Every structure is written in C-alpha cells, then in structure tokens.
C-alpha cells in the first residue's frame, strides 16, 4: 500500500461547460437562477455562471480516469471500495467557459488492522488550475479498501 504514496495520476484539462453546470443544478434540485442564466449570475455579483459546490465531481467524472481504470492504477478491488470522505477547498471562482487543468496525486496510503480484518485508506488530492494559471480549487477523496 505504501508504494501508492506520492503516485501522480495522468493530468488532464477540461472546459467548464454551461450545460454541465445546468445539468448538475437540475440533478441536485437547485433552482437558483445563477446556474441557468448569465444575467442572473451577473445581477448576483458574479463575473459569469458559477459552478455549484460539488461541480468538481463532474470534471472528475467526465475528464479524469474512469472508476475501473483508476482502481486498476491504484491496484484496488472495485467491489471492496467504500467512498470514505470527500472535501473541496475553493481558492478562486470557477465559471462556465473556464478551462481547468487537473493534476492528482496520492497523499495518503496506509493500512489499519482491526478485529474484522484490514482496511486500506487511500487519499487522492486533486488540484484545479484555471486558464490563467491560478490554483482555484483543491479536492480530496478518501477511498476505503477492505481486505
């Protein structure tokens, strides 16, 4: 497990699409017009249509590794995985039309042994940089892999 620590995943870039923002807002039941209308967003003080708080998962889903591919890279059995934790830290604004460059690496990889067996904890840190070279967000996800 320790050999995963520091592993860097293949970087990628993805445009932030207005349609994907709208799709996510509809999916989560958020009818705030700032996610649907540039005019509403500007009237609310934004420079463009902003992304909902969990939008980075959309970037990950459509631009990054597929789940199966990532499990192969991390050498984890996909049927023994739990989504342990997810956090987002926004350092700047992200708007429709931005181009995000995404880099990821494993920042935690350890094993704990309990009375029912062992579990691996793997934390991936993903950094999102916009087209201006500004770091705008950092996301961390922890996967729990039961032995």
PDB file of C-alpha atoms in Angstrom:
ATOM      1  CA  UNK A   1       0.000   0.000   0.000  1.00  0.00           C
ATOM      2  CA  UNK A   2       2.816   2.411   0.855  1.00  0.00           C
ATOM      3  CA  UNK A   3       4.063   2.223  -2.744  1.00  0.00           C
ATOM      4  CA  UNK A   4       0.994   4.291  -3.779  1.00  0.00           C
ATOM      5  CA  UNK A   5       2.096   7.248  -1.662  1.00  0.00           C
ATOM      6  CA  UNK A   6       3.184  10.085  -3.962  1.00  0.00           C
ATOM      7  CA  UNK A   7       1.838   8.390  -7.099  1.00  0.00           C
ATOM      8  CA  UNK A   8       0.870  11.075  -9.626  1.00  0.00           C
ATOM      9  CA  UNK A   9      -2.064  10.325 -11.911  1.00  0.00           C
ATOM     10  CA  UNK A  10      -2.127  11.405 -15.551  1.00  0.00           C
ATOM     11  CA  UNK A  11      -3.019  15.146 -15.739  1.00  0.00           C
ATOM     12  CA  UNK A  12      -5.830  16.346 -17.998  1.00  0.00           C
ATOM     13  CA  UNK A  13      -7.676  19.519 -18.969  1.00  0.00           C
ATOM     14  CA  UNK A  14     -11.386  20.103 -19.332  1.00  0.00           C
ATOM     15  CA  UNK A  15     -13.581  23.053 -20.214  1.00  0.00           C
ATOM     16  CA  UNK A  16     -16.282  24.079 -17.755  1.00  0.00           C
ATOM     17  CA  UNK A  17     -19.455  23.860 -19.817  1.00  0.00           C
ATOM     18  CA  UNK A  18     -22.562  25.913 -19.114  1.00  0.00           C
ATOM     19  CA  UNK A  19     -24.716  22.883 -19.999  1.00  0.00           C
ATOM     20  CA  UNK A  20     -22.966  20.664 -17.431  1.00  0.00           C
ATOM     21  CA  UNK A  21     -23.483  23.316 -14.746  1.00  0.00           C
ATOM     22  CA  UNK A  22     -27.187  23.393 -15.594  1.00  0.00           C
ATOM     23  CA  UNK A  23     -27.413  19.582 -15.618  1.00  0.00           C
ATOM     24  CA  UNK A  24     -25.852  19.330 -12.167  1.00  0.00           C
ATOM     25  CA  UNK A  25     -28.091  22.090 -10.769  1.00  0.00           C
ATOM     26  CA  UNK A  26     -31.164  20.246 -12.077  1.00  0.00           C
ATOM     27  CA  UNK A  27     -29.884  16.903 -10.750  1.00  0.00           C
ATOM     28  CA  UNK A  28     -29.377  18.264  -7.230  1.00  0.00           C
ATOM     29  CA  UNK A  29     -32.650  20.203  -7.299  1.00  0.00           C
ATOM     30  CA  UNK A  30     -31.027  23.641  -7.070  1.00  0.00           C
ATOM     31  CA  UNK A  31     -33.220  26.124  -8.910  1.00  0.00           C
ATOM     32  CA  UNK A  32     -31.040  29.154  -8.180  1.00  0.00           C
ATOM     33  CA  UNK A  33     -31.077  31.120 -11.462  1.00  0.00           C
ATOM     34  CA  UNK A  34     -27.345  31.909 -11.192  1.00  0.00           C
ATOM     35  CA  UNK A  35     -26.718  28.377 -12.516  1.00  0.00           C
ATOM     36  CA  UNK A  36     -29.012  28.860 -15.528  1.00  0.00           C
ATOM     37  CA  UNK A  37     -28.664  32.492 -16.614  1.00  0.00           C
ATOM     38  CA  UNK A  38     -25.637  34.733 -17.169  1.00  0.00           C
ATOM     39  CA  UNK A  39     -27.821  37.758 -16.494  1.00  0.00           C
ATOM     40  CA  UNK A  40     -28.998  36.328 -13.147  1.00  0.00           C
ATOM     41  CA  UNK A  41     -25.401  35.453 -12.228  1.00  0.00           C
ATOM     42  CA  UNK A  42     -24.181  38.962 -13.053  1.00  0.00           C
ATOM     43  CA  UNK A  43     -27.088  40.522 -11.141  1.00  0.00           C
ATOM     44  CA  UNK A  44     -25.979  38.425  -8.145  1.00  0.00           C
ATOM     45  CA  UNK A  45     -22.439  39.814  -8.414  1.00  0.00           C
ATOM     46  CA  UNK A  46     -20.689  37.016 -10.311  1.00  0.00           C
ATOM     47  CA  UNK A  47     -18.483  37.558 -13.374  1.00  0.00           C
ATOM     48  CA  UNK A  48     -20.072  34.550 -15.093  1.00  0.00           C
ATOM     49  CA  UNK A  49     -22.186  31.487 -14.430  1.00  0.00           C
ATOM     50  CA  UNK A  50     -20.590  29.934 -11.316  1.00  0.00           C
ATOM     51  CA  UNK A  51     -20.301  26.210 -10.605  1.00  0.00           C
ATOM     52  CA  UNK A  52     -22.297  24.527  -7.820  1.00  0.00           C
ATOM     53  CA  UNK A  53     -20.155  23.415  -4.871  1.00  0.00           C
ATOM     54  CA  UNK A  54     -19.878  19.772  -5.927  1.00  0.00           C
ATOM     55  CA  UNK A  55     -19.229  20.536  -9.624  1.00  0.00           C
ATOM     56  CA  UNK A  56     -15.625  19.341  -9.411  1.00  0.00           C
ATOM     57  CA  UNK A  57     -17.011  15.811  -9.314  1.00  0.00           C
ATOM     58  CA  UNK A  58     -18.423  16.473 -12.810  1.00  0.00           C
ATOM     59  CA  UNK A  59     -14.940  17.451 -14.000  1.00  0.00           C
ATOM     60  CA  UNK A  60     -13.531  14.294 -12.430  1.00  0.00           C
ATOM     61  CA  UNK A  61     -16.247  12.084 -13.910  1.00  0.00           C
ATOM     62  CA  UNK A  62     -16.032  13.412 -17.467  1.00  0.00           C
ATOM     63  CA  UNK A  63     -12.364  14.354 -17.698  1.00  0.00           C
ATOM     64  CA  UNK A  64     -10.400  12.043 -15.459  1.00  0.00           C
ATOM     65  CA  UNK A  65      -9.923   8.323 -15.157  1.00  0.00           C
ATOM     66  CA  UNK A  66     -12.964   6.102 -15.248  1.00  0.00           C
ATOM     67  CA  UNK A  67     -13.664   4.276 -11.988  1.00  0.00           C
ATOM     68  CA  UNK A  68     -12.469   0.888 -13.253  1.00  0.00           C
ATOM     69  CA  UNK A  69      -9.312   2.389 -14.779  1.00  0.00           C
ATOM     70  CA  UNK A  70      -8.489   4.226 -11.554  1.00  0.00           C
ATOM     71  CA  UNK A  71      -8.972   1.043  -9.486  1.00  0.00           C
ATOM     72  CA  UNK A  72      -6.517  -0.725 -11.789  1.00  0.00           C
ATOM     73  CA  UNK A  73      -3.945   2.070 -11.421  1.00  0.00           C
ATOM     74  CA  UNK A  74      -4.355   2.016  -7.623  1.00  0.00           C
ATOM     75  CA  UNK A  75      -4.381  -1.810  -7.549  1.00  0.00           C
ATOM     76  CA  UNK A  76      -7.657  -1.864  -5.585  1.00  0.00           C
ATOM     77  CA  UNK A  77     -10.517  -4.343  -5.921  1.00  0.00           C
ATOM     78  CA  UNK A  78     -13.534  -2.224  -7.002  1.00  0.00           C
ATOM     79  CA  UNK A  79     -16.061  -4.448  -5.205  1.00  0.00           C
ATOM     80  CA  UNK A  80     -14.286  -3.804  -1.874  1.00  0.00           C
ATOM     81  CA  UNK A  81     -14.227   0.000  -2.100  1.00  0.00           C
ATOM     82  CA  UNK A  82     -16.142   2.475   0.040  1.00  0.00           C
ATOM     83  CA  UNK A  83     -16.226   6.210  -0.584  1.00  0.00           C
ATOM     84  CA  UNK A  84     -14.845   7.292   2.770  1.00  0.00           C
ATOM     85  CA  UNK A  85     -14.695  11.062   2.556  1.00  0.00           C
ATOM     86  CA  UNK A  86     -14.744  13.977   0.074  1.00  0.00           C
ATOM     87  CA  UNK A  87     -13.792  17.588   0.637  1.00  0.00           C
ATOM     88  CA  UNK A  88     -13.485  20.646  -1.577  1.00  0.00           C
ATOM     89  CA  UNK A  89     -11.475  23.784  -0.902  1.00  0.00           C
ATOM     90  CA  UNK A  90     -12.260  26.651  -3.275  1.00  0.00           C
ATOM     91  CA  UNK A  91      -9.446  29.187  -3.628  1.00  0.00           C
ATOM     92  CA  UNK A  92     -10.937  31.156  -6.512  1.00  0.00           C
ATOM     93  CA  UNK A  93     -14.013  31.417  -8.672  1.00  0.00           C
ATOM     94  CA  UNK A  94     -14.792  28.885 -11.399  1.00  0.00           C
ATOM     95  CA  UNK A  95     -17.147  29.941 -14.175  1.00  0.00           C
ATOM     96  CA  UNK A  96     -18.666  28.488 -17.315  1.00  0.00           C
ATOM     97  CA  UNK A  97     -16.112  28.891 -20.083  1.00  0.00           C
ATOM     98  CA  UNK A  98     -13.075  28.349 -17.856  1.00  0.00           C
ATOM     99  CA  UNK A  99     -10.550  25.703 -18.827  1.00  0.00           C
ATOM    100  CA  UNK A 100      -9.310  23.669 -15.869  1.00  0.00           C
ATOM    101  CA  UNK A 101      -6.005  21.818 -15.795  1.00  0.00           C
ATOM    102  CA  UNK A 102      -6.228  18.970 -13.318  1.00  0.00           C
ATOM    103  CA  UNK A 103      -3.407  17.181 -11.505  1.00  0.00           C
ATOM    104  CA  UNK A 104      -3.767  14.464  -8.877  1.00  0.00           C
ATOM    105  CA  UNK A 105      -1.556  12.509  -6.559  1.00  0.00           C
ATOM    106  CA  UNK A 106      -1.934  10.083  -3.707  1.00  0.00           C
ATOM    107  CA  UNK A 107      -1.207  11.860  -0.409  1.00  0.00           C
ATOM    108  CA  UNK A 108      -2.173   9.074   1.998  1.00  0.00           C
ATOM    109  CA  UNK A 109      -1.872   5.334   1.648  1.00  0.00           C
ATOM    110  CA  UNK A 110      -1.901   3.260   4.777  1.00  0.00           C
ATOM    111  CA  UNK A 111      -3.433   0.154   6.261  1.00  0.00           C
ATOM    112  CA  UNK A 112      -5.217  -0.356   9.547  1.00  0.00           C
ATOM    113  CA  UNK A 113      -5.897  -3.759  11.027  1.00  0.00           C
ATOM    114  CA  UNK A 114      -8.987  -4.269  13.199  1.00  0.00           C
ATOM    115  CA  UNK A 115     -10.794  -7.211  14.737  1.00  0.00           C
ATOM    116  CA  UNK A 116     -12.650  -7.958  11.476  1.00  0.00           C
ATOM    117  CA  UNK A 117      -9.608  -7.627   9.202  1.00  0.00           C
ATOM    118  CA  UNK A 118      -7.626  -4.964   7.440  1.00  0.00           C
ATOM    119  CA  UNK A 119      -8.594  -1.827   5.581  1.00  0.00           C
ATOM    120  CA  UNK A 120      -6.508   0.381   3.301  1.00  0.00           C
ATOM    121  CA  UNK A 121      -7.061   4.128   3.321  1.00  0.00           C
ATOM    122  CA  UNK A 122      -6.095   5.919   0.123  1.00  0.00           C
ATOM    123  CA  UNK A 123      -6.451   9.700  -0.154  1.00  0.00           C
ATOM    124  CA  UNK A 124      -6.136  11.399  -3.534  1.00  0.00           C
ATOM    125  CA  UNK A 125      -5.531  15.149  -3.678  1.00  0.00           C
ATOM    126  CA  UNK A 126      -6.626  16.850  -6.897  1.00  0.00           C
ATOM    127  CA  UNK A 127      -5.611  20.385  -7.804  1.00  0.00           C
ATOM    128  CA  UNK A 128      -7.537  22.526 -10.313  1.00  0.00           C
ATOM    129  CA  UNK A 129      -5.754  25.374 -12.104  1.00  0.00           C
ATOM    130  CA  UNK A 130      -7.605  27.703 -14.467  1.00  0.00           C
ATOM    131  CA  UNK A 131      -6.538  29.032 -17.868  1.00  0.00           C
ATOM    132  CA  UNK A 132      -4.818  31.990 -16.130  1.00  0.00           C
ATOM    133  CA  UNK A 133      -2.574  29.633 -14.157  1.00  0.00           C
ATOM    134  CA  UNK A 134      -4.445  30.323 -10.917  1.00  0.00           C
ATOM    135  CA  UNK A 135      -4.981  27.448  -8.473  1.00  0.00           C
ATOM    136  CA  UNK A 136      -8.752  27.693  -7.962  1.00  0.00           C
ATOM    137  CA  UNK A 137      -9.598  24.536  -6.032  1.00  0.00           C
ATOM    138  CA  UNK A 138      -8.236  21.508  -4.227  1.00  0.00           C
ATOM    139  CA  UNK A 139     -10.287  18.369  -3.702  1.00  0.00           C
ATOM    140  CA  UNK A 140      -9.507  15.351  -1.565  1.00  0.00           C
ATOM    141  CA  UNK A 141     -11.185  11.990  -1.697  1.00  0.00           C
ATOM    142  CA  UNK A 142     -10.503   9.107   0.636  1.00  0.00           C
ATOM    143  CA  UNK A 143     -11.225   5.586  -0.513  1.00  0.00           C
ATOM    144  CA  UNK A 144     -11.521   2.750   1.979  1.00  0.00           C
ATOM    145  CA  UNK A 145     -10.490  -0.647   0.647  1.00  0.00           C
ATOM    146  CA  UNK A 146     -11.490  -3.619   2.751  1.00  0.00           C
ATOM    147  CA  UNK A 147      -9.277  -6.695   2.605  1.00  0.00           C
TER     148      UNK A 147
END
